[in-house]
CSV table of C-alpha atoms in Angstrom, one decimal:
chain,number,residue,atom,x,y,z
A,1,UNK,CA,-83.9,-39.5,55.7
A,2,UNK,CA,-85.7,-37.7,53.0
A,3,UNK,CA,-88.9,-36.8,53.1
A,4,UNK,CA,-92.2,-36.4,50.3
A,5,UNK,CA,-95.5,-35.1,51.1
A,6,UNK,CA,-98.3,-35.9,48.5
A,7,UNK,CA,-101.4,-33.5,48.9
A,8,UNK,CA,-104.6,-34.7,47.4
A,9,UNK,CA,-106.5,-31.0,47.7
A,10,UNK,CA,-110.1,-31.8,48.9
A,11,UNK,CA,-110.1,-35.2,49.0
A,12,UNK,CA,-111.9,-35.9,52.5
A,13,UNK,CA,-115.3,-36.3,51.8
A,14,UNK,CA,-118.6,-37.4,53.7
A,15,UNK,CA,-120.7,-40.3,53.1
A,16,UNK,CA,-123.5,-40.0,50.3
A,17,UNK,CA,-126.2,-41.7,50.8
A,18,UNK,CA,-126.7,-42.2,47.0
A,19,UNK,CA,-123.5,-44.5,46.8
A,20,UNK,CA,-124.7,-47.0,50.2
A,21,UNK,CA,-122.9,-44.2,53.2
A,22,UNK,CA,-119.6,-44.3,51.4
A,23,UNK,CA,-117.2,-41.7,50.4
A,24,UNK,CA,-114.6,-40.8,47.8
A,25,UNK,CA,-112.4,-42.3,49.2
A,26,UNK,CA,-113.8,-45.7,50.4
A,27,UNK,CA,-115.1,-45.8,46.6
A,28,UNK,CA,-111.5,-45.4,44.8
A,29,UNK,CA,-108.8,-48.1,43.4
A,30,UNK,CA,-105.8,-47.1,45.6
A,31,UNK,CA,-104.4,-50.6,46.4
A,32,UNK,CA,-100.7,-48.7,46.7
A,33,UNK,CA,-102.4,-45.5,49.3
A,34,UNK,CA,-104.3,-48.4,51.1
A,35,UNK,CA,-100.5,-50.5,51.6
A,36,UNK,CA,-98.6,-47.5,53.1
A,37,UNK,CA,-101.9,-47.2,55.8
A,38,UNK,CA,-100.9,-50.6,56.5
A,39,UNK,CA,-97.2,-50.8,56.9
A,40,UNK,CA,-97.1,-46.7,57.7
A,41,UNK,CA,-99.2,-44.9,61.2
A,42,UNK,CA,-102.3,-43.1,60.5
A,43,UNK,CA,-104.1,-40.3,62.0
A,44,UNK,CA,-106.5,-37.0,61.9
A,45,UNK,CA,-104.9,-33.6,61.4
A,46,UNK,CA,-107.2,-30.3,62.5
A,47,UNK,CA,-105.7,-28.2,59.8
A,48,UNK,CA,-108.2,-25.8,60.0
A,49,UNK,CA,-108.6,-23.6,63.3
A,50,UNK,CA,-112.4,-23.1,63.7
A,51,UNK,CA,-112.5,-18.7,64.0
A,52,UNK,CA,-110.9,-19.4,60.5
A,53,UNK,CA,-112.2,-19.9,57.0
A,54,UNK,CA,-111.8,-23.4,55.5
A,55,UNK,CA,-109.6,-22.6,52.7
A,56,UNK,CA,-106.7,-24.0,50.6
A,57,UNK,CA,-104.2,-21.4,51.8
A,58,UNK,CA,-105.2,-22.0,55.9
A,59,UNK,CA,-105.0,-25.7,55.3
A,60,UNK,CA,-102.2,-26.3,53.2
A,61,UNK,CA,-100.0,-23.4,55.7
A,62,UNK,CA,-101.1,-25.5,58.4
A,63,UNK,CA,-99.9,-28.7,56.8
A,64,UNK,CA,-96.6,-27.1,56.2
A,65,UNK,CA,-96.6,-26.5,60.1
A,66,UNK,CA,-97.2,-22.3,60.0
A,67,UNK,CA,-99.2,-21.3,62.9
A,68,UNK,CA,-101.7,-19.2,60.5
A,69,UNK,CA,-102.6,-16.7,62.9
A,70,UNK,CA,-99.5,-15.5,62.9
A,71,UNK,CA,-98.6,-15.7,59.1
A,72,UNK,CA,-101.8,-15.7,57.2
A,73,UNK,CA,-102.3,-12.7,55.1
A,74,UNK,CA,-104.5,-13.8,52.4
A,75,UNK,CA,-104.8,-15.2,48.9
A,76,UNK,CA,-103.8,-12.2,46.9
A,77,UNK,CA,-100.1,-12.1,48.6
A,78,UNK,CA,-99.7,-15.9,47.8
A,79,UNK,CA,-100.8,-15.2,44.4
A,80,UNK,CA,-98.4,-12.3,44.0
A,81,UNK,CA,-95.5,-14.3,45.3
A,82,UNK,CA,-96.2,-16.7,43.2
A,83,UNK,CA,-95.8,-14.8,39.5
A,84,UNK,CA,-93.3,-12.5,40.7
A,85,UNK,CA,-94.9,-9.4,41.5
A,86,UNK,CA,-93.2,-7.7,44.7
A,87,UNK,CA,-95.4,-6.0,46.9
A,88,UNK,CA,-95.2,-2.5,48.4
A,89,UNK,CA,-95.6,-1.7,52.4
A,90,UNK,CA,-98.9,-0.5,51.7
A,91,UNK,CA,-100.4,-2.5,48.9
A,92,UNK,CA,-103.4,-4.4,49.3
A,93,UNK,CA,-103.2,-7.6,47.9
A,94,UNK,CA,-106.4,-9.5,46.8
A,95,UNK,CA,-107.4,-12.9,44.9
A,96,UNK,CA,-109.5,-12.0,41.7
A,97,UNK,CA,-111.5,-14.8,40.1
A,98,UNK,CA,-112.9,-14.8,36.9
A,99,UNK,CA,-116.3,-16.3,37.6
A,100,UNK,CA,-119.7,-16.6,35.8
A,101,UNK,CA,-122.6,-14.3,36.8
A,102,UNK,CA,-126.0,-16.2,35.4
A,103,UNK,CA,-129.6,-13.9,36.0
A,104,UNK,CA,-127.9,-12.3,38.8
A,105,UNK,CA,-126.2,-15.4,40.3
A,106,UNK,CA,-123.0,-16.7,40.6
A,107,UNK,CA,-122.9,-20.1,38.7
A,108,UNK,CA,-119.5,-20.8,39.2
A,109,UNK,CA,-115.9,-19.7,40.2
A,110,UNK,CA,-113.8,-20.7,37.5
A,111,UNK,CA,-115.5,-19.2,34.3
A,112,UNK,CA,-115.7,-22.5,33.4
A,113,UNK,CA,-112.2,-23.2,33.8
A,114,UNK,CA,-111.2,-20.5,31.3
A,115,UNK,CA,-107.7,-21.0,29.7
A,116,UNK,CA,-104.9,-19.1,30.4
A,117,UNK,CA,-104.7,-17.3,26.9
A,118,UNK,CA,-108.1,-16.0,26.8
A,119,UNK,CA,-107.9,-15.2,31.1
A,120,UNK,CA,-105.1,-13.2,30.0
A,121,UNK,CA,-106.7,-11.3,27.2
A,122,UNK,CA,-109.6,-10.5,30.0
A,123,UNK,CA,-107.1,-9.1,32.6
A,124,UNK,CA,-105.2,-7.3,30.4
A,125,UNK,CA,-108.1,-5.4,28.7
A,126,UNK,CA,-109.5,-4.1,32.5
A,127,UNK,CA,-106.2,-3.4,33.5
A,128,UNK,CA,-106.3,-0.8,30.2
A,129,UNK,CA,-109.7,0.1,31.2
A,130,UNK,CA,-109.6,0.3,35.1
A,131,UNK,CA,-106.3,0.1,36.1
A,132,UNK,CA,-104.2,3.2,36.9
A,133,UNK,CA,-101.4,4.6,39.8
A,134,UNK,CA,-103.7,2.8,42.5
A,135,UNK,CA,-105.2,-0.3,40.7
A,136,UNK,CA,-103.4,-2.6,39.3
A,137,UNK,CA,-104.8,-6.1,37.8
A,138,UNK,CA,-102.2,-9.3,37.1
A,139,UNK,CA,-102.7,-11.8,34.9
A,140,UNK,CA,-102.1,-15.6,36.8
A,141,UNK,CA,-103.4,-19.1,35.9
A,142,UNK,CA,-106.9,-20.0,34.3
A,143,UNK,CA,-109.8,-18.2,36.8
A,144,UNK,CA,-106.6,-17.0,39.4
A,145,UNK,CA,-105.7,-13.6,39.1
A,146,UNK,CA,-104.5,-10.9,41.4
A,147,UNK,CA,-105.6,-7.2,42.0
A,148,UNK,CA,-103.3,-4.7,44.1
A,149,UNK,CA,-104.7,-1.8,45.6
A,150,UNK,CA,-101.9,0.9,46.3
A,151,UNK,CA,-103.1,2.3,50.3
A,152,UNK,CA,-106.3,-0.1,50.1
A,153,UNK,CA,-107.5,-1.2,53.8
A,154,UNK,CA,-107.9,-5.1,54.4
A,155,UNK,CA,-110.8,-5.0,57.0
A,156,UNK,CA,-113.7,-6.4,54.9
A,157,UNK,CA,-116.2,-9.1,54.5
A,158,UNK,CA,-115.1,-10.8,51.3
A,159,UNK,CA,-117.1,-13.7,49.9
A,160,UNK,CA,-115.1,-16.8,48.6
A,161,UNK,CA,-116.9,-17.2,45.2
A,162,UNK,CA,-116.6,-21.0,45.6
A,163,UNK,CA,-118.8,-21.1,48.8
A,164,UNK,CA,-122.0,-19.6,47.0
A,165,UNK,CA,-122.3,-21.3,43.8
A,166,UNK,CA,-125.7,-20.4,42.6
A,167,UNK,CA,-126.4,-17.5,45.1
A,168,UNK,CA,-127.3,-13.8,44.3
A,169,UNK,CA,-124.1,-12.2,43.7
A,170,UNK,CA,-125.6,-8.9,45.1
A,171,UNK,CA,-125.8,-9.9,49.0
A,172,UNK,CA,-122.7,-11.7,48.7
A,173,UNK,CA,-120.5,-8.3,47.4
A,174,UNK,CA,-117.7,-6.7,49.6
A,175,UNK,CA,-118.4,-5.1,53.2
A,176,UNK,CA,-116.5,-3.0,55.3
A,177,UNK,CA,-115.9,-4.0,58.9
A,178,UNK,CA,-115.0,-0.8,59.7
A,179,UNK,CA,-114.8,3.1,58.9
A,180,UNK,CA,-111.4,3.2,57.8
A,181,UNK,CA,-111.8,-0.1,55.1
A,182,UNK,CA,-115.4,1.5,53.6
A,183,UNK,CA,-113.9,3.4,50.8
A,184,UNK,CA,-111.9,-0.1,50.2
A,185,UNK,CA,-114.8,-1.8,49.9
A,186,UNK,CA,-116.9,0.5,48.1
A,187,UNK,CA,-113.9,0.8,45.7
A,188,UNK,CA,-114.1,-3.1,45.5
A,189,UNK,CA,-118.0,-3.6,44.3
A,190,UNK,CA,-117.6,-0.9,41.7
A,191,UNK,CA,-114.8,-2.8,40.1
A,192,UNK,CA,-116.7,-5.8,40.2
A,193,UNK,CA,-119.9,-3.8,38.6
A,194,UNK,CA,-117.8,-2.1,36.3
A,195,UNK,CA,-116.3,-5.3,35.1
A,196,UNK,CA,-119.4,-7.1,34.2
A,197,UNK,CA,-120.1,-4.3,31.9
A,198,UNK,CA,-117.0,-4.6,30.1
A,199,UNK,CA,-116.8,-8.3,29.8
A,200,UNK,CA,-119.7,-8.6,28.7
A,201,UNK,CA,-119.5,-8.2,25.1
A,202,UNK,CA,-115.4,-8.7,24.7
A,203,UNK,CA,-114.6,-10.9,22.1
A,204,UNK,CA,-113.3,-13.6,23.7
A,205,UNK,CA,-117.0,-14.1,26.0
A,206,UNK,CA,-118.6,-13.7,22.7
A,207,UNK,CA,-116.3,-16.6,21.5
A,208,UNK,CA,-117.2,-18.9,24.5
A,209,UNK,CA,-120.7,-17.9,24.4
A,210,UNK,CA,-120.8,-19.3,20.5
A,211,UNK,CA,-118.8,-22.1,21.5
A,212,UNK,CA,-121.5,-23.4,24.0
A,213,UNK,CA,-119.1,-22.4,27.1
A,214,UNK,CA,-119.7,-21.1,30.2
A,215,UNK,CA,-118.8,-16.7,29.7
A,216,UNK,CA,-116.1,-15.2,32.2
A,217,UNK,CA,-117.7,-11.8,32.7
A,218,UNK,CA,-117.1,-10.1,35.7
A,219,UNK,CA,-114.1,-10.4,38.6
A,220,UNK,CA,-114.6,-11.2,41.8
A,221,UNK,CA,-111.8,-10.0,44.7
A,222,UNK,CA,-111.6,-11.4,47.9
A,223,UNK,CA,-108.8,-12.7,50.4
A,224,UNK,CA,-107.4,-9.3,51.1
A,225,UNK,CA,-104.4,-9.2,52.8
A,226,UNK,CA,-100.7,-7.1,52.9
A,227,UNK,CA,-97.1,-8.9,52.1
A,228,UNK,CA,-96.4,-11.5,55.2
A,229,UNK,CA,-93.7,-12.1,57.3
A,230,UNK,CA,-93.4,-15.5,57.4
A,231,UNK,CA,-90.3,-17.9,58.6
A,232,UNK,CA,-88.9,-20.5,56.2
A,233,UNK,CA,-88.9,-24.1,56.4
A,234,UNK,CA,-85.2,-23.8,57.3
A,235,UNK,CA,-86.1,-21.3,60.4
A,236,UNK,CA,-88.9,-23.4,61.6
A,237,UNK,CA,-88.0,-26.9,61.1
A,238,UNK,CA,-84.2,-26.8,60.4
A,239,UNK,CA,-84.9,-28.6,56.9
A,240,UNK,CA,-81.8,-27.5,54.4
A,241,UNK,CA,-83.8,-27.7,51.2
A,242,UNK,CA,-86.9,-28.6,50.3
A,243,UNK,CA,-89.3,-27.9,47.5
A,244,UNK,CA,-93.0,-27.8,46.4
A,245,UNK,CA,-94.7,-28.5,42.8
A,246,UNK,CA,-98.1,-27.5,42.2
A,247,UNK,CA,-100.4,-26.4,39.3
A,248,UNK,CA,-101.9,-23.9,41.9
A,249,UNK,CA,-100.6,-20.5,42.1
A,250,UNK,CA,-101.3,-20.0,45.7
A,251,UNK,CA,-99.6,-23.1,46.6
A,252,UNK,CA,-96.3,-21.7,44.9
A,253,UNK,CA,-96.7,-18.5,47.1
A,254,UNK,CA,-96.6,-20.4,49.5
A,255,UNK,CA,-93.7,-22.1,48.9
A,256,UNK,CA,-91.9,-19.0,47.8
A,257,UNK,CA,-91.9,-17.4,51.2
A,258,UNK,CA,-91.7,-21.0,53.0
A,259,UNK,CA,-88.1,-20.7,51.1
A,260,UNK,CA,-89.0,-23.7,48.8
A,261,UNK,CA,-87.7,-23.9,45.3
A,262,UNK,CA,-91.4,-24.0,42.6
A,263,UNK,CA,-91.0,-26.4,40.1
A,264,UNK,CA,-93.8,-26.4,37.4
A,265,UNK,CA,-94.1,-29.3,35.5
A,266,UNK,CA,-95.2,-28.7,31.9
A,267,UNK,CA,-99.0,-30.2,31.4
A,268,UNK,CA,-99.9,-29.8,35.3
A,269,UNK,CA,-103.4,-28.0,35.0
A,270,UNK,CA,-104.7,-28.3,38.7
A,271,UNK,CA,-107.9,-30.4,37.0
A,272,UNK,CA,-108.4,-34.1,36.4
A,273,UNK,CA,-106.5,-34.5,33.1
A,274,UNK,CA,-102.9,-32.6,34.6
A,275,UNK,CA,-99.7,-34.2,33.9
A,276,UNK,CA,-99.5,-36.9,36.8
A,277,UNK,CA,-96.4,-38.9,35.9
A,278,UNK,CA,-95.2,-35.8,35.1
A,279,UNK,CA,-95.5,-34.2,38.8
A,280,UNK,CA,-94.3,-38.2,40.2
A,281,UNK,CA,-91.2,-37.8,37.8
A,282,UNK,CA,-90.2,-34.2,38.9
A,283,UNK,CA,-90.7,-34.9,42.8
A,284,UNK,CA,-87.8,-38.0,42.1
A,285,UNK,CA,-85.8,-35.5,40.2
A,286,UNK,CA,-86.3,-33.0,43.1
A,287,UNK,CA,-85.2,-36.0,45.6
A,288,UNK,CA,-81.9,-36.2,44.5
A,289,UNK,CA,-80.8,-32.6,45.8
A,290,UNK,CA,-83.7,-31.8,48.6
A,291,UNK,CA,-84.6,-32.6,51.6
A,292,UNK,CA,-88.2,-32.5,51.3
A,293,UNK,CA,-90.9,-32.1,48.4
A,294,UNK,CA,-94.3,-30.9,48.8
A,295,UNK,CA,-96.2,-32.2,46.0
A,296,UNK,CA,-99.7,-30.7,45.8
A,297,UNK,CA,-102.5,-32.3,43.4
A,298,UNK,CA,-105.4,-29.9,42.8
A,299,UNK,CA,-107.5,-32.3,41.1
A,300,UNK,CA,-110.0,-33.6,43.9
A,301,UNK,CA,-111.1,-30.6,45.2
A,302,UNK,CA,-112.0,-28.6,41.4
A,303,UNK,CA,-114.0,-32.5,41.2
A,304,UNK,CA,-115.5,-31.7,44.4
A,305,UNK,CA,-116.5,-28.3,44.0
A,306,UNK,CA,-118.3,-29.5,41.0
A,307,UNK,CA,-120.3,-32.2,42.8
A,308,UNK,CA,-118.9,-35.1,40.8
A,309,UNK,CA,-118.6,-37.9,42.4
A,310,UNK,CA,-117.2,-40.4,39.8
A,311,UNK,CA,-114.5,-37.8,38.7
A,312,UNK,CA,-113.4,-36.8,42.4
A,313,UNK,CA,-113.4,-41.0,42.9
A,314,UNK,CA,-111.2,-41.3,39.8
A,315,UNK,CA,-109.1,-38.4,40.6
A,316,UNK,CA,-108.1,-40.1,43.9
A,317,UNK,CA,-107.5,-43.5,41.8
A,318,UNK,CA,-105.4,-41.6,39.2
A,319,UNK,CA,-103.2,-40.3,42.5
A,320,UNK,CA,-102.7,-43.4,43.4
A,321,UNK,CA,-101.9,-45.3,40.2
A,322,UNK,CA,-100.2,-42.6,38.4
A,323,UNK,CA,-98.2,-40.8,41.2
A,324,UNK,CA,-97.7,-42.5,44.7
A,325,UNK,CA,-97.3,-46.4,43.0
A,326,UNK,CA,-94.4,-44.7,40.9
A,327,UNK,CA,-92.8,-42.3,44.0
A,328,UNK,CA,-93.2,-45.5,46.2
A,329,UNK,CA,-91.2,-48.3,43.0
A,330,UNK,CA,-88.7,-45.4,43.0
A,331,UNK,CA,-87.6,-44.5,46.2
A,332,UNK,CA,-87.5,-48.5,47.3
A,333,UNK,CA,-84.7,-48.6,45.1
A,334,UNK,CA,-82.6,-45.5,47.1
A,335,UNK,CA,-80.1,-45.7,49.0
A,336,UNK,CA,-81.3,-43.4,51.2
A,337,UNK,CA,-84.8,-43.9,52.9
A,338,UNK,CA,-87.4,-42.0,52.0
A,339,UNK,CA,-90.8,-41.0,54.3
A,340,UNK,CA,-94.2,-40.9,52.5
A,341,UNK,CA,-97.1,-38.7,54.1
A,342,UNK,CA,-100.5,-39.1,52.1
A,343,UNK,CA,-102.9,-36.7,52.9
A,344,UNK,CA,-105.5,-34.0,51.7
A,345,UNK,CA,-105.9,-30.1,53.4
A,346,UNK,CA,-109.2,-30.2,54.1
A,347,UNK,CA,-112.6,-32.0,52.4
A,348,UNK,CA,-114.6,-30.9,50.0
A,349,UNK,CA,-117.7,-32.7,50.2
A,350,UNK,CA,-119.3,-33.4,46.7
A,351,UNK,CA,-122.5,-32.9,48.5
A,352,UNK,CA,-122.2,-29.2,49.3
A,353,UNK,CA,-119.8,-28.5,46.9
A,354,UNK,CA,-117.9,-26.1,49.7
A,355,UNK,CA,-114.6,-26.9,51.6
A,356,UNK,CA,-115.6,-27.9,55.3
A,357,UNK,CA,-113.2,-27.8,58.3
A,358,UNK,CA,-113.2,-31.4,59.8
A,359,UNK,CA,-110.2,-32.9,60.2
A,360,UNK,CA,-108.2,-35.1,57.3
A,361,UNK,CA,-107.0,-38.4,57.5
A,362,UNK,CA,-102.8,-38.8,57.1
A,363,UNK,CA,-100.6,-41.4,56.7
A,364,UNK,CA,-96.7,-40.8,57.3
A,365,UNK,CA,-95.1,-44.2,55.8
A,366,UNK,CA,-91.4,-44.7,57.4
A,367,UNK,CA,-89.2,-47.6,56.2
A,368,UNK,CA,-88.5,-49.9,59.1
A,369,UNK,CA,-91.1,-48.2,61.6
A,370,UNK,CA,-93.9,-50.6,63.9
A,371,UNK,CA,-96.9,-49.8,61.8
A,372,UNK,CA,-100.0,-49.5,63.4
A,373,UNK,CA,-103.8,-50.9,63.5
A,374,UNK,CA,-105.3,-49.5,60.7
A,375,UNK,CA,-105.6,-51.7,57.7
A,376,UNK,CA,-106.1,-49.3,54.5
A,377,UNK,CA,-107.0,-45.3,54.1
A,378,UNK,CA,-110.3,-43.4,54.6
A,379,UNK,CA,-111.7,-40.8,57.1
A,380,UNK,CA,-112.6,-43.2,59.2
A,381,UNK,CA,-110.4,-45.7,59.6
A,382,UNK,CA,-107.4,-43.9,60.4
A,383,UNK,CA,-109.6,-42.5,63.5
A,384,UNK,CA,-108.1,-46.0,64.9
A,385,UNK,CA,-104.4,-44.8,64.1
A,386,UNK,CA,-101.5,-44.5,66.5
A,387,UNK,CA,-101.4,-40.7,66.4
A,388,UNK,CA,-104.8,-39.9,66.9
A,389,UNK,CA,-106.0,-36.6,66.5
A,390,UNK,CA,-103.1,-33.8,65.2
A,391,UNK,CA,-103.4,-30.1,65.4
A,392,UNK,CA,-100.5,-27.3,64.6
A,393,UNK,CA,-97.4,-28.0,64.1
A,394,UNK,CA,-97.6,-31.5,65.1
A,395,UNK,CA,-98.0,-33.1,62.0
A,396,UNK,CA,-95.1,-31.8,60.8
A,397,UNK,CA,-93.2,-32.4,63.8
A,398,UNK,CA,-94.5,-36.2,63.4
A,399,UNK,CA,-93.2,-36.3,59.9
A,400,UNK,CA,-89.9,-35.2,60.6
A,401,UNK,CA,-89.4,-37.3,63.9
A,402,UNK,CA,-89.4,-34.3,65.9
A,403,UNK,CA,-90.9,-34.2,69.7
A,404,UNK,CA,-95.0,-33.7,69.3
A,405,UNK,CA,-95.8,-30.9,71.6
């Protein structure tokens, strides 16, 4: 038995009252999602433990099977795994968005979804201007970037810059939580200050200012954490090979220390026009000498955090059509079988525009195997599905026909 797991990031929704109580997901063409809930068994996975923040890296860990109290060690570490930068004993490790600052507020997360060239140009200039022995800025993907801080201390109150989208930056920057993290943190906000003064009038913010679009000018860390010890895939769950392919930086940290092989797939852009038969195509490729693939689809939540409903209903129609109706014509024909899990890490409600922590609806689709009630996909109808309410490990455990503790 092989195994694929396609991960529509945010996809869970609520219902909006402006489109009759539905959500997303009740609203989207996904005839082929809706067949494997019918022949496959369904269920609600807690991916999110509830003293933890709702993020992509807690859900997406917890998905994999990690128990993320034990492993989790924040954003910046996944992003460093994930372009290759080794971390020291003592390095602090943090995300850094790009984001736009608007009269004070923060108007977005993502600059705008700023390319990689001109993100590039951006953390390369205030890595000249503020980086030196201790500080250390990495250029990653679009609005994702990474800041090291050589002896910095992770106990701080960060802010996720997507949570506050059109709050006062001000009450939102970086707090100690204790005496030995303060000059950390007070380190932190000055970067963040000092940024905004030196983005403001670079070149390339004056060129997207011109242009009519949205101006990346100032950082924003958060998600401190130091390198992880974390087990592999092969440790945990005894699978030989397996491998994960993603737009998203973070997901590829995390695959890098779950001991997954990253493939990138050229024209995957972790929005709603990345290279969908293109991911479908790889994960077959990938099939044919691993045991498992992991393929992560960005593209809901980024709709999501914007509060657009017809894109984030389209993007879960373009999964369907574009990816899981090809994986599914493909792996019919194989000799071997092949189980297909559909599910998203956590929702991110269109309404609020923020991830929440409810459970997700899963399907895990095995050839040959007594389906259960439910009839086609949503949050709500899978509450009637054989496996009821997951949590931990168990999902994973499910998928790989392992006893569910």
């Amino acid at each position: 038995m092989k195994y694929i797991i396609v991960l529509g990031d945010g996809m869970a929704d609520e219902p909006l009252a402006a489109y009759g109580g539905k959500t997303p997901l009740q609203m989207a063409e996904k005839p082929v999602i809706d067949s494997l809930a019918k022949k496959g068994r369904t269920g609600l996975l807690k991916t999110v433990p509830e003293d933890m923040h709702p993020g992509s890296e807690i859900a997406n860990m917890s998905v994999l099977g990690y128990d993320v109290h034990q492993v989790f060690e924040g954003r910046g570490v996944l992003e460093a795994a994930s372009i290759g930068v080794t971390l020291e004993e003592n390095d602090l490790a943090l995300r850094c968005n790009l984001l736009t600052i608007e009269n004070e507020n923060i108007k977005n997360h993502s600059a705008g979804h700023i390319s990689n060239v001109e993100a590039y140009e951006l953390i390369e200039y205030l890595n000249k201007k503020l980086g030196n022995e201790m500080i250390r800025f990495y250029p990653g993907v679009s609005y994702r970037h990474l800041l090291v801080i050589k002896g910095g201390k992770k106990h701080m109150s960060c802010t996720p810059p997507h949570d506050v989208p059109g709050k006062p930056f001000r009450p939102c920057l970086i707090e100690a939580e204790n005496e030995e993290s303060d000059a950390t943190a007070k380190l932190l906000n000055y970067l963040i200050l000092r940024s905004q003064a030196l983005l403001a009038e670079h070149p390339v913010n004056l060129k997207r200012k011109e242009a009519g679009k949205e101006v990346a000018n100032s950082i924003w860390p958060w998600s401190p954490g130091y390198k992880p010890q974390m087990p592999t895939l092969k440790e945990l769950f005894g699978i030989e090979k397996s491998a994960v392919i993603s737009a998203v930086d973070l997901i590829q940290g995390i695959g890098v220390y779950a001991g997954m092989d990253v493939i990138k797939v050229e024209g995957a852009t972790g929005l709603y026009d990345t290279n969908y038969e293109g991911k479908a195509k790889a994960t077959i490729d990938a099939l044919k000498d691993h045991d498992l693939v992991y393929l992560h689809v960005e593209a809901s939540d980024e709709a999501g955090h914007e509060g657009d409903v017809e894109l984030k209903t389209k993007t879960i129609g373009y999964l369907d059509s574009r990816i899981v109706k090809y994986l599914v014509e493909e792996t019919e024909k194989m000799d071997e079988s092949v189980t297909i899990a559909v599910l998203p890490d956590h929702p991110t409600p269109c309404a609020t525009k923020i991830h929440t922590r409810e459970a997700v609806p899963f399907i895990i689709y095995k050839p040959g195997e007594t389906p259960d009630s439910a009839q086609f996909y949503d949050e709500f109808e899978v509450a009637k599905g054989s496996y009821g309410v997951l949590k931990g490990d168990q999902f994973m455990k499910a998928l790989l026909n392992k006893i569910i503790n």
